[in-house]
Amino acid sequence: MKILQIITKTEFGGAQSVLVSLANKLAEQHEVVVAGGEGNGEMWKMLAPGIKQVKLKHLKRSVSLKDDFLAFIEFRHLYKAYCPDIIHLHSSKAGTLGRLAFPKEKIVYTVHGFDTVRLGHRQFLRTERYLQKRCSSIIGVSKYDRRWMEAEGITRNTTYIYNGVEQPRAATAPTLGIDSKRFKKTVLCVARMKPPKNLQLFMEIARLLPEYAFVWIGNEQKMEVPEPNVFFLGEKPNAGQYNAAADLFLLTSNYEGLPIVIIEAMSLGRPVVASNVGGISEIVVNGENGFALPNEAPLFAEKIKYILENNDVYDHFSKDARKKYEEQLTIDKMVNAYADIYAEIYSKQR
């Protein structure tokens, strides 16, 4: 098959990680073309050699009649140039323009966290409802996503596929560069510095647990830190590997899909304490491998301390995190699930 993958932004985040994993695995047996729009271009560096890369000048997240029209034209040129058998659209803007530009019987559309639309940008729900007829499959990244899509009237050919990752690996043992002797344990968060990531809650939790170091990886700008146990390390490649240098993974969010960063932590056997949003509670099971909680700092602090101060609890949570990763969240499971959908669509074209 000839497979075209399209995404709006080319900075490296959760949706881009899914695209890269799919593209790199599928390129072992199929011809793969990846097209992307605005961003810092970190995604391109992660693609395997031999994958055709197409940079789309006018594909941008913000709404612009001029750029959106020109991006639509770019999509039409893409189709004529490569004649793909499968067109996989990632993110809302690529999903909107792509479903208008390409033949609907070839399109797979992944919604990387439906709450981004449902809670963050409800003005686009009408568009999503209308365009559901313009593709062969709409995929959420959790049962939560699928349930809410259907509740909002998006019921045509919906399913869900859990995100999957390869276990992060490092050539040498990663270090966080902090004085570990000053703190009993280390809590890690990997996230971009965006409002949905709820930095305020992260800081409130850190204040309640001064005996632990709280480390954030992913901030683009330099941060002023009033708390002596909080460290912002900036952007780092292959950030998931730093879970090996931490004791527990923390994610505070207002909404999510199914965070890649949590799956990376679980792959390295790290317990997780996270906000109970999106599909997180489907993989972070209370009392088994961590806790998915309401966004209340005292409750987060209580559960973090419970895990880190009880060796038997910690060992149990660590083993269960790794087990759930192996059973449900590997890259092969994700790729195989998408490949089955591609194959079904492709068979109808012959």
Short mmCIF file of C-alpha atoms in Angstrom, two decimals:
data_model
loop_
_atom_site.label_atom_id
_atom_site.label_comp_id
_atom_site.label_asym_id
_atom_site.label_seq_id
_atom_site.Cartn_x
_atom_site.Cartn_y
_atom_site.Cartn_z
CA MET A 1 0.00 0.00 0.00
CA LYS A 2 0.93 3.65 -0.43
CA ILE A 3 0.08 5.45 2.81
CA LEU A 4 -0.09 9.22 3.28
CA GLN A 5 0.10 10.54 6.86
CA ILE A 6 -0.80 14.21 7.47
CA ILE A 7 -0.57 16.30 10.65
CA THR A 8 -0.97 20.01 11.29
CA LYS A 9 1.96 20.79 13.59
CA THR A 10 5.47 19.37 13.35
CA GLU A 11 6.67 20.04 16.88
CA PHE A 12 7.13 16.73 18.69
CA GLY A 13 4.18 15.90 20.94
CA GLY A 14 1.78 13.03 21.56
CA ALA A 15 0.02 13.07 18.18
CA GLN A 16 3.32 13.41 16.37
CA SER A 17 4.73 10.49 18.34
CA VAL A 18 1.85 8.30 17.16
CA LEU A 19 2.34 9.39 13.56
CA VAL A 20 6.11 8.78 13.66
CA SER A 21 5.67 5.34 15.23
CA LEU A 22 3.11 4.37 12.60
CA ALA A 23 5.14 5.74 9.72
CA ASN A 24 8.42 4.12 10.77
CA LYS A 25 6.87 0.69 11.35
CA LEU A 26 4.70 0.74 8.24
CA ALA A 27 7.59 1.88 6.07
CA GLU A 28 9.18 -1.54 6.61
CA GLN A 29 6.55 -3.04 4.30
CA HIS A 30 4.76 -0.15 2.59
CA GLU A 31 5.49 3.13 0.83
CA VAL A 32 4.90 5.94 3.32
CA VAL A 33 4.65 9.68 2.75
CA VAL A 34 4.43 12.12 5.69
CA ALA A 35 3.16 15.67 5.26
CA GLY A 36 3.08 18.33 7.96
CA GLY A 37 2.49 22.02 8.48
CA GLU A 38 3.68 24.62 10.95
CA GLY A 39 5.94 24.02 13.95
CA ASN A 40 9.59 23.71 14.86
CA GLY A 41 10.10 20.61 12.71
CA GLU A 42 11.27 18.26 15.47
CA MET A 43 8.95 15.57 14.08
CA TRP A 44 10.90 15.35 10.81
CA LYS A 45 14.07 14.32 12.69
CA MET A 46 12.32 11.25 14.11
CA LEU A 47 11.23 9.74 10.80
CA ALA A 48 13.13 6.78 9.37
CA PRO A 49 15.28 7.27 6.26
CA GLY A 50 13.36 6.52 3.11
CA ILE A 51 10.09 8.07 4.25
CA LYS A 52 9.14 10.89 1.90
CA GLN A 53 8.70 14.17 3.78
CA VAL A 54 6.46 16.93 2.45
CA LYS A 55 6.37 20.30 4.18
CA LEU A 56 3.06 22.12 3.76
CA LYS A 57 3.59 25.87 3.82
CA HIS A 58 -0.01 26.88 4.47
CA LEU A 59 -1.24 24.19 6.89
CA LYS A 60 -1.65 26.02 10.21
CA ARG A 61 -3.69 25.45 13.35
CA SER A 62 -5.24 28.93 13.43
CA VAL A 63 -8.23 29.72 11.24
CA SER A 64 -7.36 31.79 8.16
CA LEU A 65 -9.47 31.81 5.01
CA LYS A 66 -6.43 32.47 2.84
CA ASP A 67 -4.12 29.87 4.42
CA ASP A 68 -6.87 27.29 4.74
CA PHE A 69 -7.77 27.64 1.07
CA LEU A 70 -4.11 27.40 0.05
CA ALA A 71 -3.62 24.37 2.33
CA PHE A 72 -6.63 22.76 0.65
CA ILE A 73 -4.89 23.30 -2.71
CA GLU A 74 -1.69 21.79 -1.29
CA PHE A 75 -3.70 18.73 -0.25
CA ARG A 76 -5.10 18.36 -3.77
CA HIS A 77 -1.59 18.57 -5.22
CA LEU A 78 -0.43 15.95 -2.72
CA TYR A 79 -3.09 13.56 -3.86
CA LYS A 80 -2.26 14.01 -7.53
CA ALA A 81 1.47 13.62 -6.86
CA TYR A 82 1.33 10.43 -4.76
CA CYS A 83 -2.07 8.77 -5.44
CA PRO A 84 -2.16 7.18 -1.95
CA ASP A 85 -4.27 4.14 -1.12
CA ILE A 86 -4.73 5.26 2.50
CA ILE A 87 -4.83 8.83 3.81
CA HIS A 88 -4.44 9.09 7.58
CA LEU A 89 -5.30 12.49 9.04
CA HIS A 90 -4.10 13.52 12.50
CA SER A 91 -5.42 16.55 14.46
CA SER A 92 -8.47 18.71 13.89
CA LYS A 93 -7.24 21.12 11.22
CA ALA A 94 -5.68 18.41 9.04
CA GLY A 95 -8.79 16.34 9.73
CA THR A 96 -11.10 19.12 8.56
CA LEU A 97 -9.30 20.15 5.38
CA GLY A 98 -8.32 16.57 4.53
CA ARG A 99 -11.87 15.28 4.71
CA LEU A 100 -12.88 18.00 2.26
CA ALA A 101 -9.93 17.52 -0.10
CA PHE A 102 -9.51 13.74 -0.37
CA PRO A 103 -11.76 10.83 -1.41
CA LYS A 104 -13.71 9.84 1.68
CA GLU A 105 -13.38 6.09 1.08
CA LYS A 106 -9.59 6.34 1.62
CA ILE A 107 -9.56 8.44 4.79
CA VAL A 108 -8.74 7.45 8.37
CA TYR A 109 -9.04 10.27 10.90
CA THR A 110 -7.55 10.03 14.40
CA VAL A 111 -8.86 12.39 17.06
CA HIS A 112 -5.96 12.78 19.49
CA GLY A 113 -8.05 13.70 22.51
CA PHE A 114 -11.65 14.64 21.75
CA ASP A 115 -11.83 16.95 24.78
CA THR A 116 -9.66 19.43 22.88
CA VAL A 117 -12.76 20.04 20.75
CA ARG A 118 -15.49 19.11 23.25
CA LEU A 119 -14.15 21.30 26.06
CA GLY A 120 -11.60 23.60 24.47
CA HIS A 121 -13.15 24.51 21.11
CA ARG A 122 -16.84 23.63 21.08
CA GLN A 123 -17.45 25.98 18.17
CA PHE A 124 -15.96 23.28 15.92
CA LEU A 125 -18.31 20.49 17.04
CA ARG A 126 -20.80 21.24 14.26
CA THR A 127 -18.00 20.84 11.70
CA GLU A 128 -16.96 17.52 13.24
CA ARG A 129 -20.54 16.25 13.12
CA TYR A 130 -20.92 17.23 9.47
CA LEU A 131 -17.58 15.82 8.33
CA GLN A 132 -18.05 12.42 9.99
CA LYS A 133 -19.60 11.30 6.70
CA ARG A 134 -16.45 12.28 4.82
CA CYS A 135 -14.18 9.44 5.95
CA SER A 136 -14.09 5.67 6.36
CA SER A 137 -13.02 5.55 10.00
CA ILE A 138 -12.86 7.95 12.94
CA ILE A 139 -10.55 6.77 15.70
CA GLY A 140 -10.31 7.95 19.29
CA VAL A 141 -7.32 7.10 21.46
CA SER A 142 -9.44 5.78 24.34
CA LYS A 143 -12.87 4.41 25.18
CA TYR A 144 -13.50 7.79 26.78
CA ASP A 145 -12.94 9.56 23.46
CA ARG A 146 -15.24 7.22 21.57
CA ARG A 147 -17.96 7.49 24.21
CA TRP A 148 -17.92 11.29 24.12
CA MET A 149 -17.75 11.46 20.33
CA GLU A 150 -20.91 9.39 20.15
CA ALA A 151 -22.56 11.45 22.91
CA GLU A 152 -21.89 14.56 20.84
CA GLY A 153 -23.46 13.05 17.73
CA ILE A 154 -20.35 11.67 16.01
CA THR A 155 -21.45 8.06 15.58
CA ARG A 156 -20.42 7.06 12.06
CA ASN A 157 -17.63 4.42 11.84
CA THR A 158 -16.11 5.32 15.21
CA THR A 159 -13.72 3.13 17.16
CA TYR A 160 -10.72 3.55 19.46
CA ILE A 161 -7.09 2.42 19.43
CA TYR A 162 -4.86 2.92 22.43
CA ASN A 163 -1.62 4.79 21.80
CA GLY A 164 1.51 2.66 21.99
CA VAL A 165 5.21 3.38 22.39
CA GLU A 166 8.55 1.71 22.29
CA GLN A 167 10.30 1.66 25.64
CA PRO A 168 12.55 4.75 25.75
CA ARG A 169 16.20 3.81 25.56
CA ALA A 170 19.37 5.75 26.23
CA ALA A 171 22.98 5.06 25.25
CA THR A 172 24.02 5.92 28.81
CA ALA A 173 22.08 6.05 32.05
CA PRO A 174 20.15 9.36 32.03
CA THR A 175 20.60 11.83 34.87
CA LEU A 176 18.45 14.79 35.84
CA GLY A 177 21.35 16.94 37.01
CA ILE A 178 19.99 17.68 40.48
CA ASP A 179 21.50 17.01 43.88
CA SER A 180 19.60 13.85 44.79
CA LYS A 181 21.11 13.84 48.30
CA ARG A 182 18.93 16.84 49.17
CA PHE A 183 15.69 14.96 48.49
CA LYS A 184 14.21 11.62 49.50
CA LYS A 185 12.65 10.86 46.10
CA THR A 186 12.24 12.39 42.63
CA VAL A 187 8.93 13.06 40.89
CA LEU A 188 9.03 13.71 37.14
CA CYS A 189 6.62 15.47 34.79
CA VAL A 190 7.14 15.63 31.01
CA ALA A 191 4.85 18.14 29.32
CA ARG A 192 4.84 21.21 27.13
CA MET A 193 4.28 24.46 28.99
CA LYS A 194 0.70 24.95 27.81
CA PRO A 195 -2.36 26.05 29.86
CA PRO A 196 -4.07 22.61 29.72
CA LYS A 197 -1.06 21.10 31.53
CA ASN A 198 -1.99 22.92 34.75
CA LEU A 199 1.38 24.16 35.99
CA GLN A 200 -0.33 25.78 38.98
CA LEU A 201 -1.48 22.40 40.31
CA PHE A 202 2.01 20.95 39.79
CA MET A 203 3.49 23.77 41.88
CA GLU A 204 0.88 23.39 44.63
CA ILE A 205 1.68 19.69 44.96
CA ALA A 206 5.41 20.40 45.10
CA ARG A 207 4.88 22.89 47.95
CA LEU A 208 3.06 20.23 49.96
CA LEU A 209 5.94 17.74 49.56
CA PRO A 210 9.20 19.68 50.09
CA GLU A 211 11.09 16.47 50.88
CA TYR A 212 10.78 15.35 47.23
CA ALA A 213 12.33 16.86 44.12
CA PHE A 214 9.80 17.82 41.44
CA VAL A 215 11.25 17.95 37.93
CA TRP A 216 9.51 19.30 34.82
CA ILE A 217 10.86 18.59 31.34
CA GLY A 218 9.33 20.36 28.35
CA ASN A 219 9.30 24.08 29.15
CA GLU A 220 10.42 26.14 26.15
CA GLN A 221 11.33 29.28 28.07
CA LYS A 222 13.42 29.77 31.18
CA MET A 223 11.30 29.55 34.33
CA GLU A 224 11.58 31.52 37.55
CA VAL A 225 11.32 28.97 40.36
CA PRO A 226 10.28 30.17 43.82
CA GLU A 227 10.29 26.66 45.29
CA PRO A 228 13.66 25.08 46.21
CA ASN A 229 12.44 21.57 45.34
CA VAL A 230 11.20 22.41 41.82
CA PHE A 231 13.42 22.15 38.74
CA PHE A 232 12.58 23.07 35.13
CA LEU A 233 15.01 21.40 32.73
CA GLY A 234 13.73 22.73 29.41
CA GLU A 235 13.18 20.69 26.28
CA LYS A 236 15.11 17.45 25.94
CA PRO A 237 15.12 14.89 23.13
CA ASN A 238 13.76 11.45 24.00
CA ALA A 239 12.41 12.91 27.23
CA GLY A 240 10.76 9.64 28.26
CA GLN A 241 14.14 8.11 29.03
CA TYR A 242 14.46 10.36 32.08
CA ASN A 243 11.85 8.29 33.88
CA ALA A 244 14.74 5.91 34.55
CA ALA A 245 16.25 8.59 36.81
CA ALA A 246 12.99 9.33 38.66
CA ASP A 247 10.87 7.41 41.15
CA LEU A 248 7.36 8.39 40.07
CA PHE A 249 5.66 10.10 37.12
CA LEU A 250 3.23 12.96 37.67
CA LEU A 251 0.93 14.58 35.11
CA THR A 252 -1.42 17.42 36.04
CA SER A 253 -3.86 18.28 33.25
CA ASN A 254 -7.17 19.94 32.59
CA TYR A 255 -7.86 17.63 29.64
CA GLU A 256 -6.00 14.92 27.75
CA GLY A 257 -6.44 12.16 25.21
CA LEU A 258 -4.21 9.21 26.16
CA PRO A 259 -0.84 10.75 27.04
CA ILE A 260 2.23 9.18 25.45
CA VAL A 261 4.33 10.43 28.38
CA ILE A 262 2.35 8.28 30.82
CA ILE A 263 2.79 5.20 28.64
CA GLU A 264 6.54 5.85 28.43
CA ALA A 265 6.73 6.02 32.22
CA MET A 266 4.78 2.78 32.56
CA SER A 267 7.07 1.06 30.07
CA LEU A 268 9.93 1.73 32.49
CA GLY A 269 7.91 0.49 35.46
CA ARG A 270 7.20 3.84 37.04
CA PRO A 271 4.05 4.34 39.11
CA VAL A 272 1.88 7.21 37.84
CA VAL A 273 -0.21 9.81 39.62
CA ALA A 274 -2.24 11.87 37.15
CA SER A 275 -5.37 13.92 36.65
CA ASN A 276 -8.48 11.84 36.01
CA VAL A 277 -9.19 13.31 32.58
CA GLY A 278 -9.56 11.81 29.11
CA GLY A 279 -8.62 8.14 28.90
CA ILE A 280 -6.05 8.23 31.72
CA SER A 281 -8.12 6.15 34.13
CA GLU A 282 -8.26 3.36 31.53
CA ILE A 283 -4.52 2.76 31.89
CA VAL A 284 -3.74 4.25 35.32
CA VAL A 285 -5.80 2.08 37.64
CA ASN A 286 -6.32 3.33 41.19
CA GLY A 287 -4.55 1.14 43.70
CA GLU A 288 -2.86 -0.98 41.02
CA ASN A 289 -0.24 1.03 39.12
CA GLY A 290 -0.96 4.52 40.41
CA PHE A 291 -3.87 6.90 40.81
CA ALA A 292 -6.05 8.97 38.48
CA LEU A 293 -7.41 11.79 40.63
CA PRO A 294 -9.53 14.92 40.75
CA ASN A 295 -7.38 18.03 40.42
CA GLU A 296 -6.94 18.67 44.14
CA ALA A 297 -3.38 19.24 45.36
CA PRO A 298 -3.78 17.67 48.86
CA LEU A 299 -5.17 14.47 47.31
CA PHE A 300 -2.27 14.28 44.83
CA ALA A 301 0.24 14.84 47.64
CA GLU A 302 -1.37 12.14 49.78
CA LYS A 303 -1.21 9.51 47.04
CA ILE A 304 2.31 10.39 45.94
CA LYS A 305 3.53 10.03 49.52
CA TYR A 306 1.61 6.77 49.96
CA ILE A 307 3.39 5.24 46.98
CA LEU A 308 6.87 6.57 47.69
CA GLU A 309 6.92 5.85 51.42
CA ASN A 310 5.74 2.21 51.22
CA ASN A 311 8.19 -0.15 49.55
CA ASP A 312 5.70 -2.98 49.06
CA VAL A 313 3.19 -0.63 47.48
CA TYR A 314 5.85 0.85 45.26
CA ASP A 315 7.04 -2.54 44.04
CA HIS A 316 3.48 -3.68 43.30
CA PHE A 317 2.64 -0.50 41.39
CA SER A 318 5.89 -0.66 39.45
CA LYS A 319 5.33 -4.27 38.33
CA ASP A 320 1.71 -3.59 37.39
CA ALA A 321 2.66 -0.51 35.36
CA ARG A 322 5.09 -2.57 33.32
CA LYS A 323 2.57 -5.42 32.93
CA LYS A 324 -0.19 -3.13 31.64
CA TYR A 325 2.24 -1.60 29.17
CA GLU A 326 3.22 -5.01 27.81
CA GLU A 327 -0.39 -6.19 27.56
CA GLN A 328 -2.02 -3.12 26.02
CA LEU A 329 0.29 -0.25 25.15
CA THR A 330 3.21 -1.43 23.03
CA ILE A 331 3.93 0.09 19.66
CA ASP A 332 3.26 -3.21 17.90
CA LYS A 333 -0.25 -3.46 19.33
CA MET A 334 -1.04 0.05 18.15
CA VAL A 335 0.45 -0.40 14.68
CA ASN A 336 -1.27 -3.75 14.15
CA ALA A 337 -4.65 -2.27 15.08
CA TYR A 338 -4.23 0.57 12.59
CA ALA A 339 -2.89 -1.81 9.94
CA ASP A 340 -6.07 -3.91 10.24
CA ILE A 341 -8.20 -0.83 9.54
CA TYR A 342 -5.99 0.17 6.60
CA ALA A 343 -6.25 -3.34 5.15
CA GLU A 344 -10.02 -3.34 5.40
CA ILE A 345 -10.26 0.01 3.63
CA TYR A 346 -7.76 -1.03 0.97
CA SER A 347 -9.60 -4.28 0.25
CA LYS A 348 -12.73 -2.33 -0.65
CA GLN A 349 -10.82 -0.41 -3.32
CA ARG A 350 -9.82 -3.49 -5.30
#
